[in-house]
Short mmCIF file of C-alpha atoms and ligand atoms in Angstrom, two decimals:
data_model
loop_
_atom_site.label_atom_id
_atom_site.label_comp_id
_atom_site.label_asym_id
_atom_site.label_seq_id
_atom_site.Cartn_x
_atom_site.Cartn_y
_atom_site.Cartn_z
CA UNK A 74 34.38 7.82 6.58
CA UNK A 75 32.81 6.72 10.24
CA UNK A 76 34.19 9.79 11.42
CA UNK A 77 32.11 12.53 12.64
CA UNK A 78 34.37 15.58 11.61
CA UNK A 79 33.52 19.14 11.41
CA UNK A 80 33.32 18.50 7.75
CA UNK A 81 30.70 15.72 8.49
CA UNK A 82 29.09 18.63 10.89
CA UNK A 83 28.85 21.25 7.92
CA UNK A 84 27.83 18.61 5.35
CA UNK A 85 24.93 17.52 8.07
CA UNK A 86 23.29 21.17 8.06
CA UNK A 87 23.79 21.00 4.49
CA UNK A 88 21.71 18.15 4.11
CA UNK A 89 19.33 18.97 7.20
CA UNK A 90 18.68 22.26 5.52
CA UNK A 91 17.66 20.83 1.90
CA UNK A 92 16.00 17.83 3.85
CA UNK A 93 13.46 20.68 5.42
CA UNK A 94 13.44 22.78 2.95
CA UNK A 95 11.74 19.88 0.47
CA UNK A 96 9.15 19.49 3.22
CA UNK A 97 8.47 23.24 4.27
CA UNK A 98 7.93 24.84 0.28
CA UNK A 99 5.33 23.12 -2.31
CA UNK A 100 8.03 20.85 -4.63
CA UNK A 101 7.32 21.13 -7.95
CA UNK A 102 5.84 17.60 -9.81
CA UNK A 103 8.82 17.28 -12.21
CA UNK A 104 8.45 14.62 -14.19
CA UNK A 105 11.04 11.67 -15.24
CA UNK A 106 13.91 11.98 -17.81
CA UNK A 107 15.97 9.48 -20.37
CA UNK A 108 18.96 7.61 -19.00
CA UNK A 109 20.78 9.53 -22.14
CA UNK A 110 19.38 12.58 -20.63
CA UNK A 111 20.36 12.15 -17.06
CA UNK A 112 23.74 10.69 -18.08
CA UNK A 113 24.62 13.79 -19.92
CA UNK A 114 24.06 16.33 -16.89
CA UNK A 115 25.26 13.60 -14.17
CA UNK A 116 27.94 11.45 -15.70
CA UNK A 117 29.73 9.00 -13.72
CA UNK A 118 28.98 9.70 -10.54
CA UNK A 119 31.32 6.62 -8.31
CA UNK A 120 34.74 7.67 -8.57
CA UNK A 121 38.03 6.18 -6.79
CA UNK A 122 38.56 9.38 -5.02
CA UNK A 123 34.21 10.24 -4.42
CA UNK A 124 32.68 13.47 -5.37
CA UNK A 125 32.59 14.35 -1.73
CA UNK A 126 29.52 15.34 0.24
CA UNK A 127 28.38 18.53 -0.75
CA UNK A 128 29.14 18.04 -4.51
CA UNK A 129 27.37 14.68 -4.31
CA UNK A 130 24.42 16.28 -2.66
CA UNK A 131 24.32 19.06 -4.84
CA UNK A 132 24.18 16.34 -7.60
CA UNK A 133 21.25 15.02 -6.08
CA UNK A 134 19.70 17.90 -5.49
CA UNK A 135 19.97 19.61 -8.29
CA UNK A 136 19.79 16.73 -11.26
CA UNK A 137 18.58 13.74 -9.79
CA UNK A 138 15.57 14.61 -7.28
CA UNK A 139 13.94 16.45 -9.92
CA UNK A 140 14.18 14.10 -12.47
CA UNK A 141 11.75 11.98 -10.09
CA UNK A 142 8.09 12.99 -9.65
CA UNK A 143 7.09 14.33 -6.74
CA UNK A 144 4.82 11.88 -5.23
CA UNK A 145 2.99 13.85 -2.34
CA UNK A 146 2.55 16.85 -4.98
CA UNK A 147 -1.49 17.69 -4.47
CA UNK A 148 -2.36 17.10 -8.19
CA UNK A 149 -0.15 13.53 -8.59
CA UNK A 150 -3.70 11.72 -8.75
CA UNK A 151 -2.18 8.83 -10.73
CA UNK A 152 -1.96 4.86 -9.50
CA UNK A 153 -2.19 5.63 -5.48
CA UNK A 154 0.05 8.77 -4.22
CA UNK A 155 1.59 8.76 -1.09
CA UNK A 156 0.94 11.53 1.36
CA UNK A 157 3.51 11.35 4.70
CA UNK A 158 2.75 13.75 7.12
CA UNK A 159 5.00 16.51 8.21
CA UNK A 160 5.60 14.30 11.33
CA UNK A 161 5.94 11.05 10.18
CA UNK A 162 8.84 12.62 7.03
CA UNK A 163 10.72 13.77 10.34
CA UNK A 164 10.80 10.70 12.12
CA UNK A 165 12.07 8.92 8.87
CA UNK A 166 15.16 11.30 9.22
CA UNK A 167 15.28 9.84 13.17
CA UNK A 168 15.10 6.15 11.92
CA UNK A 169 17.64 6.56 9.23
CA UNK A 170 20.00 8.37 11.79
CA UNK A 171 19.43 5.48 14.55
CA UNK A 172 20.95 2.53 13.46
CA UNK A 173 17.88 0.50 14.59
CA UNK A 174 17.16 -3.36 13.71
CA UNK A 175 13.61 -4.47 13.72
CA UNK A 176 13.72 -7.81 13.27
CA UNK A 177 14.08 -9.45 16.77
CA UNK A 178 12.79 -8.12 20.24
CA UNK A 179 16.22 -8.73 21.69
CA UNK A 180 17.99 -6.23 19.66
CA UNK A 181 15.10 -3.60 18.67
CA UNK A 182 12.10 -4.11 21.85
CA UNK A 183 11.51 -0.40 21.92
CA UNK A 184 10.82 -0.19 18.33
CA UNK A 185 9.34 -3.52 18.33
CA UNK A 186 6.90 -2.16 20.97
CA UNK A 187 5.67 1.15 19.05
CA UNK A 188 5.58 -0.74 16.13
CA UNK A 189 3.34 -3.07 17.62
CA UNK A 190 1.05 -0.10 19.16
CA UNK A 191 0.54 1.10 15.85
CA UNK A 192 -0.46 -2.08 14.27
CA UNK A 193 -2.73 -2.80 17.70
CA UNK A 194 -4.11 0.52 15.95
CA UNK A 195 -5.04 -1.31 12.56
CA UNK A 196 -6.18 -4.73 14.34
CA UNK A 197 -8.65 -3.09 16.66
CA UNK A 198 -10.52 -0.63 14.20
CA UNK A 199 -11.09 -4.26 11.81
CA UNK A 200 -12.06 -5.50 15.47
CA UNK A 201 -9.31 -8.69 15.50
CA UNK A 202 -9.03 -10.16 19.07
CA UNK A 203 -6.32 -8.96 21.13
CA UNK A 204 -4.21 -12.01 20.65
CA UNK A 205 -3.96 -11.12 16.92
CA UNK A 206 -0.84 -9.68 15.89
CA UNK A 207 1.64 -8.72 12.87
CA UNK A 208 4.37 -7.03 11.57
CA UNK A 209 5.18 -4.23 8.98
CA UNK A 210 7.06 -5.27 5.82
CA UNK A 211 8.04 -4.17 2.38
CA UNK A 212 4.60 -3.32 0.89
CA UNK A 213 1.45 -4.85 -0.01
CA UNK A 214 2.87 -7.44 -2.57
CA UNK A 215 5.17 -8.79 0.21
CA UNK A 216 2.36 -8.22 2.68
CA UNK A 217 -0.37 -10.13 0.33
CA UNK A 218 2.28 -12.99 -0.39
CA UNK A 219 3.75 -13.39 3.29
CA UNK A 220 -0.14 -14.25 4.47
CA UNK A 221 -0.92 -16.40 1.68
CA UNK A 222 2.50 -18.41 2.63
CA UNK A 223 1.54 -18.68 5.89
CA UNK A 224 -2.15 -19.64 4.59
CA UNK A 225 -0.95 -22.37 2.92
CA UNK A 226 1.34 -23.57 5.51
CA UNK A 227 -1.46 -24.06 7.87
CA UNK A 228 -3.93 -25.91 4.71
CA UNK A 229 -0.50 -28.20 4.60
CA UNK A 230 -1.22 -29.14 8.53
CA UNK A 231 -5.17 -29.91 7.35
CA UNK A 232 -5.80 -31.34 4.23
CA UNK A 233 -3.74 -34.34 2.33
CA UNK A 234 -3.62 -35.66 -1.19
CA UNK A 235 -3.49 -32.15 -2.59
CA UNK A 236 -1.63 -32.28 -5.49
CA UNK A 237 -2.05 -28.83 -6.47
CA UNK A 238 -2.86 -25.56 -3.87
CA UNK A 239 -5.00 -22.98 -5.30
CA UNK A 240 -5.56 -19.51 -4.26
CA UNK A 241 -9.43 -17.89 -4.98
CA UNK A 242 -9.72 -14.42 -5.62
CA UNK A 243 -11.82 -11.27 -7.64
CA UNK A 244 -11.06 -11.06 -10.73
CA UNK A 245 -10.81 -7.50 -9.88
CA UNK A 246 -8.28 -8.29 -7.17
CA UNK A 247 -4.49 -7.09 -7.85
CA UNK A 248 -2.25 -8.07 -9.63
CA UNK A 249 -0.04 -9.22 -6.59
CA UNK A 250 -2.21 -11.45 -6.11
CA UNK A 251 -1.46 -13.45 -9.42
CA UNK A 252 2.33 -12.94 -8.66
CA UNK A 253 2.34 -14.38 -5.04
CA UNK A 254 0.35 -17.14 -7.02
CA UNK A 255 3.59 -17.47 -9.26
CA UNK A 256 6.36 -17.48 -6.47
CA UNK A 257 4.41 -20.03 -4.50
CA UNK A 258 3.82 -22.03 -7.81
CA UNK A 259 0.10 -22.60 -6.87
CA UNK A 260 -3.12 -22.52 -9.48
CA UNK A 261 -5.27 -19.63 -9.53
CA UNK A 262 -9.15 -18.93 -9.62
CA UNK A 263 -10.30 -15.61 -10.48
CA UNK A 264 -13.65 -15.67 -10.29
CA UNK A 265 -16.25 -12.93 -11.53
CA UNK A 266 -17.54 -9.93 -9.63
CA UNK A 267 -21.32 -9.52 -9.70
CA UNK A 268 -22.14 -6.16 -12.05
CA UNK A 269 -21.06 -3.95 -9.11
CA UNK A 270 -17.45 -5.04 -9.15
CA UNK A 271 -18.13 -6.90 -5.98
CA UNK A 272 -17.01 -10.70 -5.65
CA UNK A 273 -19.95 -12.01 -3.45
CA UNK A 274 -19.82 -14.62 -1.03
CA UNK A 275 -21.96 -16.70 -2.71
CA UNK A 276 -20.63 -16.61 -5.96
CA UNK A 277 -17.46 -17.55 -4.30
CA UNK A 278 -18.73 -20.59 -2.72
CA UNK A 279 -20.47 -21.74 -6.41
CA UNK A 280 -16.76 -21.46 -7.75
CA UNK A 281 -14.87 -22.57 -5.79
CA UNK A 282 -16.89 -25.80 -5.42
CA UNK A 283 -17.57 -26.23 -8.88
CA UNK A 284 -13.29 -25.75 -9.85
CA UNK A 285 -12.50 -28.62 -6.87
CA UNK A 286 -15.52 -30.35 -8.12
CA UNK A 287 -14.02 -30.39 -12.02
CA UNK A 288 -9.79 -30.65 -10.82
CA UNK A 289 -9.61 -33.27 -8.85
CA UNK A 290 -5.93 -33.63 -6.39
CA UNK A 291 -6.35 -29.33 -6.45
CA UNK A 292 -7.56 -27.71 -3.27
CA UNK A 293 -8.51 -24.13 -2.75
CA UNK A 294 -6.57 -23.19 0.88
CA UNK A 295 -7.33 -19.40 0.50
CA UNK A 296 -9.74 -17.08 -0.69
CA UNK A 297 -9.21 -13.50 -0.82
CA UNK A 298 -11.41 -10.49 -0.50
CA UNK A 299 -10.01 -7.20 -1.90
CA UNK A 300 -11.22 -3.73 0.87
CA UNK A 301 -10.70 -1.09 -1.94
CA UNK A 302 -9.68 -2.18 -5.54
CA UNK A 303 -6.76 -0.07 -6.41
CA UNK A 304 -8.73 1.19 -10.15
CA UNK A 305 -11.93 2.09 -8.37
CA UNK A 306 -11.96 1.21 -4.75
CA UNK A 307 -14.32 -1.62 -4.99
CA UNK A 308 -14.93 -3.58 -1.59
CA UNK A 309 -16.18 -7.34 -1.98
CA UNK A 310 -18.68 -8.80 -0.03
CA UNK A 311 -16.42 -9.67 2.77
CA UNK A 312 -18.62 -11.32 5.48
CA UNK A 313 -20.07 -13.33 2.57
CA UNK A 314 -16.46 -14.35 1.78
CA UNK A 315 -15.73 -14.95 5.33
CA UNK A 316 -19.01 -17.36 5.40
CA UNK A 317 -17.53 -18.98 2.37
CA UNK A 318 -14.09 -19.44 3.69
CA UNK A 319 -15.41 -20.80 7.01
CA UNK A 320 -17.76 -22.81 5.73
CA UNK A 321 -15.11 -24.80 3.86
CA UNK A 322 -12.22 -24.50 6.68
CA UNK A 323 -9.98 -21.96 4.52
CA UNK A 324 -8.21 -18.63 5.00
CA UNK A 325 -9.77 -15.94 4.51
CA UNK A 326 -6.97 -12.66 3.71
CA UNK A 327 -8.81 -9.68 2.84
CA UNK A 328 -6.30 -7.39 0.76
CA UNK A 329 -6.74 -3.81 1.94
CA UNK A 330 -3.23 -2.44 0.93
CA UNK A 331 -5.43 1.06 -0.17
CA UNK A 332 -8.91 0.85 0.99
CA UNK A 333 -8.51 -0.71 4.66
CA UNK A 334 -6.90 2.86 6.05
CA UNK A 335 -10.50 3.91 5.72
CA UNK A 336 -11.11 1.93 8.56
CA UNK A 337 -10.89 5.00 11.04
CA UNK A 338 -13.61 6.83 8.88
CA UNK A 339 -16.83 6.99 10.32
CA UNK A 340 -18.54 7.51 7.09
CA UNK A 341 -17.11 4.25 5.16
CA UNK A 342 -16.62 2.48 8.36
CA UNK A 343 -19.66 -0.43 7.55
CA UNK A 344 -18.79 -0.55 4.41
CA UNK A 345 -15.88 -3.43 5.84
CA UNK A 346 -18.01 -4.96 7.48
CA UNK A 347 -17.03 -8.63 8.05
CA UNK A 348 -13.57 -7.59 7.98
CA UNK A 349 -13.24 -9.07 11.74
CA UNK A 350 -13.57 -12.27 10.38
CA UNK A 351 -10.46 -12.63 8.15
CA UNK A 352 -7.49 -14.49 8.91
CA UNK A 353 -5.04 -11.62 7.98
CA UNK A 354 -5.75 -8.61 6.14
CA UNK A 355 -2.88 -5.98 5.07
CA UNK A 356 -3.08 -2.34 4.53
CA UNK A 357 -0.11 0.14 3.26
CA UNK A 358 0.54 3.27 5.56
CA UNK A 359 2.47 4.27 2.81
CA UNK A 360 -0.94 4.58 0.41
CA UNK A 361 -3.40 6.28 2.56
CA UNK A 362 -2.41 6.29 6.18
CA UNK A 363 0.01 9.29 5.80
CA UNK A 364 3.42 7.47 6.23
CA UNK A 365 6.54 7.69 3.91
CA UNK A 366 7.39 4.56 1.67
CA UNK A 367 7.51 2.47 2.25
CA UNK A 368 5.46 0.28 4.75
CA UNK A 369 2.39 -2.05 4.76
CA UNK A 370 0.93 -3.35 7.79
CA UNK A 371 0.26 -7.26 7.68
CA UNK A 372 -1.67 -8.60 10.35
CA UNK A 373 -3.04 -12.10 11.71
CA UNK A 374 -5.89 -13.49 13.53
CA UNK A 375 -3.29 -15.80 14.79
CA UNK A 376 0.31 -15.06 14.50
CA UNK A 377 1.22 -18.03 15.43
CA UNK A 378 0.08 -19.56 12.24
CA UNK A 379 2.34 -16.71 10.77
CA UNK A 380 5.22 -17.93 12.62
CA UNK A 381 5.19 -21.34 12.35
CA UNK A 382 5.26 -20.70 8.38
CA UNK A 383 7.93 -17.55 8.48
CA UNK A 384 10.30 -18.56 11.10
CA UNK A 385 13.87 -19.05 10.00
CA UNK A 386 15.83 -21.90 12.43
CA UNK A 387 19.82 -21.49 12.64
CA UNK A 388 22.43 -22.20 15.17
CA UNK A 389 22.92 -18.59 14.89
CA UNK A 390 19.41 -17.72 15.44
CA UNK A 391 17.45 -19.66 17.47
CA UNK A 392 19.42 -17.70 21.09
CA UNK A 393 16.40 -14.83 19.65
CA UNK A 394 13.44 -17.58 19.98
CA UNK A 395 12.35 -16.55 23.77
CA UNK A 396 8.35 -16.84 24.82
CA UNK A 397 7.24 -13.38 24.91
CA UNK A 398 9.14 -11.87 23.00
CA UNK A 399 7.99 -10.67 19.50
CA UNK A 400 10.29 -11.05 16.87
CA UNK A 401 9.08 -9.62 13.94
CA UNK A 402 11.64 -10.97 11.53
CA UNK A 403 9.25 -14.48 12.00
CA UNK A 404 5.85 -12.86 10.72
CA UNK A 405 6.75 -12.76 7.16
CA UNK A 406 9.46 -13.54 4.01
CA UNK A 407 12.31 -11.67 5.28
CA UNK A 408 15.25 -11.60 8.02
CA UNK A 409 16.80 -8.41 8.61
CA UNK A 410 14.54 -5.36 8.81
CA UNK A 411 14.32 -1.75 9.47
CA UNK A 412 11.60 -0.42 11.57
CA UNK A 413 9.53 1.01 8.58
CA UNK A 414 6.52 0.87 11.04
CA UNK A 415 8.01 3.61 12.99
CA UNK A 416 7.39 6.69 10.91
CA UNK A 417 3.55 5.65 10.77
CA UNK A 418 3.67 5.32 14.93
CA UNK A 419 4.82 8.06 15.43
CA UNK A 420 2.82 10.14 13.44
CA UNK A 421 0.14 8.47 15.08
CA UNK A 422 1.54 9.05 18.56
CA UNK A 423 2.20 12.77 18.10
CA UNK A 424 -1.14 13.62 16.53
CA UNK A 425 -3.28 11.36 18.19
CA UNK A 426 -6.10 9.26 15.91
CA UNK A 427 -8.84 11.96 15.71
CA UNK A 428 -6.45 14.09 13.53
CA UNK A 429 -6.24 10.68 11.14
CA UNK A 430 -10.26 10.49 10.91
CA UNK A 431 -10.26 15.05 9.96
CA UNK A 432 -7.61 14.10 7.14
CA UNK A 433 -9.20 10.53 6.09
CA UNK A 434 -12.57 11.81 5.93
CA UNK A 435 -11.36 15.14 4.18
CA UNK A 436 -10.20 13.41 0.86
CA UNK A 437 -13.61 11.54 1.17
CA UNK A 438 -15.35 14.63 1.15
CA UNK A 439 -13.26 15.57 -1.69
CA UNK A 440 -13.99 12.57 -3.70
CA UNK A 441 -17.24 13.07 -3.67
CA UNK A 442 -17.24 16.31 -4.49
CA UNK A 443 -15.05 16.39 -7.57
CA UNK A 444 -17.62 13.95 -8.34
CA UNK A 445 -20.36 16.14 -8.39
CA UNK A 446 -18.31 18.21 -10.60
CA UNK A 447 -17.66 15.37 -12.94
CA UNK A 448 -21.17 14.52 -13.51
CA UNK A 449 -22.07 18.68 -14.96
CA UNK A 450 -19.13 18.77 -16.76
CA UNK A 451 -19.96 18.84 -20.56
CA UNK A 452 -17.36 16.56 -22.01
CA UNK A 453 -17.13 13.92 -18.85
CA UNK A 454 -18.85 10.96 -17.65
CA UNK A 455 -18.46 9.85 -14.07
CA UNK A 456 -17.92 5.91 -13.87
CA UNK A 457 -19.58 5.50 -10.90
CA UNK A 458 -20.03 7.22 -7.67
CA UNK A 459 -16.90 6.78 -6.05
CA UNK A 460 -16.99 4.13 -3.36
CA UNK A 461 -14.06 5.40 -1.22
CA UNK A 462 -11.28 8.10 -2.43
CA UNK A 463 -10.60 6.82 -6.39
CA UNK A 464 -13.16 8.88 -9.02
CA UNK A 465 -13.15 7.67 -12.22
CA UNK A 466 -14.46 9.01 -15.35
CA UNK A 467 -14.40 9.18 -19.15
CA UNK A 468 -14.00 11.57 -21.46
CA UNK A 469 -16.29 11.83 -24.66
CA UNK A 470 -15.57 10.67 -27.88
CA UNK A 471 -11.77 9.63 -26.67
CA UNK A 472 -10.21 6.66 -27.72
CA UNK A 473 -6.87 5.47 -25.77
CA UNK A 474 -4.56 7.80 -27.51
CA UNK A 475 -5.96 11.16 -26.84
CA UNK A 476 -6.08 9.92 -23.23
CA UNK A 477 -2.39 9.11 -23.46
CA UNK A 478 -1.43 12.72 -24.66
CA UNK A 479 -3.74 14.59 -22.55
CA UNK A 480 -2.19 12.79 -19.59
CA UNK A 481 1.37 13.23 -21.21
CA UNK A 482 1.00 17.18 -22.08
CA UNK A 483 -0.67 17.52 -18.60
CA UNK A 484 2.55 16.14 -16.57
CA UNK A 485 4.81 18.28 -19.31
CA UNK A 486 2.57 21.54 -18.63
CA UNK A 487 3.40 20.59 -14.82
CA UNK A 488 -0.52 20.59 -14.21
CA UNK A 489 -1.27 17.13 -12.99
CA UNK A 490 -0.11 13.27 -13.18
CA UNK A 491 -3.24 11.50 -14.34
CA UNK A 492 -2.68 8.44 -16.28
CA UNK A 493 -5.07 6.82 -18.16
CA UNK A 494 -6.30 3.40 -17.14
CA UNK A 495 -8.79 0.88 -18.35
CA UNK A 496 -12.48 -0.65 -17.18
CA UNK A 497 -14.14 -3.69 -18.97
CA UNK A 498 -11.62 -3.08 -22.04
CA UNK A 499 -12.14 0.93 -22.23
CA UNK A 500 -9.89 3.61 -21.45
CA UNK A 501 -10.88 5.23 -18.42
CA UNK A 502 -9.19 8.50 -16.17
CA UNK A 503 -8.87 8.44 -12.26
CA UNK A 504 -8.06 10.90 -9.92
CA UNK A 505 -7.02 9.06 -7.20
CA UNK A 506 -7.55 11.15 -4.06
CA UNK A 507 -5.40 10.26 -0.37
CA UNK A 508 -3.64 13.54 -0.19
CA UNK A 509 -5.42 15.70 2.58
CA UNK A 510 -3.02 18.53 0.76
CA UNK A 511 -5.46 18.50 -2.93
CA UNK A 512 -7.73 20.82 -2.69
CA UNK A 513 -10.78 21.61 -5.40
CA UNK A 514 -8.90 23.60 -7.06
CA UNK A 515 -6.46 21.78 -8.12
CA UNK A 516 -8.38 18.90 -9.28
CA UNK A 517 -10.53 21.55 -11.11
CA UNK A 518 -7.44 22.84 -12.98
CA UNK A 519 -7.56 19.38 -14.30
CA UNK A 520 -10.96 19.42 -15.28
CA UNK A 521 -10.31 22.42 -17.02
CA UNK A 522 -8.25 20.75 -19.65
CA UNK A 523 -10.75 18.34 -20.51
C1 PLP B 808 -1.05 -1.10 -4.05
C2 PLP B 808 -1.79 -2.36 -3.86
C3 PLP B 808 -1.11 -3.57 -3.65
C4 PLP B 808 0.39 -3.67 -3.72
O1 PLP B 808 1.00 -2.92 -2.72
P1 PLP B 808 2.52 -2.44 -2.89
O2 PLP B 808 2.78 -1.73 -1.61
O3 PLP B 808 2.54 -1.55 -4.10
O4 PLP B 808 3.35 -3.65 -3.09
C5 PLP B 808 -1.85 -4.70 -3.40
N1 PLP B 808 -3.19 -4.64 -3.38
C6 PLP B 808 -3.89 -3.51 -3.58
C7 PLP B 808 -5.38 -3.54 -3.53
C8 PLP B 808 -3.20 -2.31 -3.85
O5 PLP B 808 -3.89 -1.18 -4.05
#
């Protein structure tokens, strides 16, 4: 088994060969299957005496990957897709191959390093001082929850008598938010966007007093700003939040997990404005910065703030705690890591940034255009112009069933995977657009069967 054997050497071209094969043809969308379904052509697949390689792959090939739906297929449209690029799929194949650990700087530095140039990447286009700093974990729900830890950590160090933390957000913000809210057992205030979808600054400040003002012992430590609401890529009023957060002494995270990789984009670039202010902000490579899953960049004004909160002390540990060195392991809830930031760097690395700002401002273009074909269609009703990549529309006379089949029979025709969502109570449709790979036409095959 840790033998590399010329049956190891013919069972790595096998897999080699499928492995570039699935990235050189167009894979189909598939779509998922029953347990029943899938038991009946797999069976029981650990045995006392294994399968052995190529049977095992051949299983996976052939049953199990398309029984999953092909995420960076250029008509998945649905939640937010994930679009790697040819280079950062390879170097996923180099990382798994590598035996690297990320966590500490003695054990991984050269990873450690790249993975810090590419998050230097993300801190300089929100304009963060040099001294700021982060680390790449999980996704955005362990990226949103790590910084409001560490938030809270540092309100600890400030304020007393609290007898119960509260974290301030959109009521538009996502649903991670409400669940780091639940692990951390602290309150929440979701407080109501202005008739843009926008949580204001203002508005923030007016709520935020008024809730300490009526809850006396409960103290808001955090307020968050969502870059890019995942239904319709909404950005709040972020130097009004920062203004708000400052004014009172609090964090300020700004939640960016889709919208922030918009950051190198010209076009939408002032749209963040105020986005220098936060005191950590995370965005997901895997969403809309062209890397595999699954990776989201967390970042703080000051990591040390991060550290102090995340570190984990042990007899066993603390030889890793040297002064300048960067152990990522102590920037967020989690130990042992794989360098998941290294597919992203070196995608960067290889094609250099311009080629992220052609792509990121392609599926802008795109947005907007499908748009424009939205508003003539005859049965369709844009939502609203879209504010980044996400276009959203309805469908006349279309209650929340015939939006469930259409989206059903489209995925079973192999056309599309749109699934229906909601705004203000009604069902809505969004094409959700971060794959430079969709072209017009595929998003007008959609339209088609509307
Ligand atoms: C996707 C998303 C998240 C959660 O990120 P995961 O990587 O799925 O955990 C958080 N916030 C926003 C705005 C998102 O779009």
């Amino acid at each position: 088994m840790h033998e590399f054997t010329p049956e190891v050497e013919a069972l790595a071209h096998e897999v080699l060969d499928y492995s570039l094969e699935r990235m050189r043809s167009n894979p189909p969308l598939d779509y998922p299957m029953s347990e029943a379904e899938l038991y009946a052509l797999a069976g029981e697949t650990i045995t006392a005496d294994g399968l052995g390689g190529s049977a095992a792959l051949k299983l996976f090939t052939e049953i199990l990957a398309p029984a999953c739906i092909s995420t960076d297929h250029p008509s998945y449209l649905a939640f937010i897709p994930s679009a790697p690029s040819e280079h950062a799929n390879l170097f996923d194949l180099v990382v798994g191959a590598s035996a690297l650990y990320g966590g500490s700087w003695q054990e991984g530095a050269g990873a450690v390093y790249a993975e810090n140039q590419a998050l230097r990447w993300l801190a300089d286009l929100a304009g963060l001082p040099k001294s700021s700093g982060g680390v790449f974990v999980q996704g955005g729900t362990l990226g949103n929850l790590s910084a409001l830890v560490a938030a809270r950590h540092d309100a600890r160090q400030r304020f007393s008598d609290v007898r119960r933390w509260v974290i301030a957000a959109s009521r538009e913000s996502h649903s991670s938010i409400v669940s780091a809210a639940e692990v951390m057992d602290v309150g929440t205030l979701l407080i109501p966007t202005d008739d843009n979808l926008i949580l204001q600054g203002p508005a923030a400040a007016l709520a935020i007093d008024e809730y300490e003002a009526n809850h006396p012992g409960e103290k808001v430590f955090a307020l968050v700003g969502t870059a890019g609401t995942t239904n319709l890529g909404i950005i709040d009023d972020l130097s009004g939040l920062a203004d708000t957060a400052s004014a009172r002494g609090i964090w300020f995270h700004v939640d960016g997990a889709y919208g922030l990789a918009a950051l190198c984009a010209p076009s939408v670039r002032e749209k963040f404005n105020g986005i220098e202010r936060c005191d950590s902000f995370i965005v997901d490579p895997h969403k809309w910065l062209f890397a595999p899953y699954d990776a989201c960049a967390l970042l703080y004004r000051n990591p040390e703030k991060g550290k102090r909160a995340h570190t984990q002390h042990a007899s066993y540990l603390d030889v890793l705690e040297n002064e300048n060195e960067w152990n990522p392991s102590d920037y967020a809830i989690h130990l042992t890591r794989r360098p998941r930031g290294l597919p992203f760097w070196y995608s960067l690395a290889a094609n250099g940034v311009n080629e992220y700002i052609v792509a990121m401002e392609a599926t802008l273009k795109l947005a907007k255009e499908v748009a424009e074909q939205i508003r003539k269609h005859p049965n369709l009703n844009l939502l609203r112009e879209p504010n980044l990549s996400v276009v959203a529309f309805t469908r006349n006379g279309w209650g929340a069933d015939e939006y469930q089949k259409w989206s059903d029979k489209l995925l079973a025709d192999q056309i599309g995977f749109v699934t229906p969502s909601a705004h203000r109570g009604q069902p809505i449709l969004r094409f959700a657009i971060v794959n430079p790979w969709t072209q017009m036409s595929d998003l007008e095959a959609i339209l088609a069967t509307l």
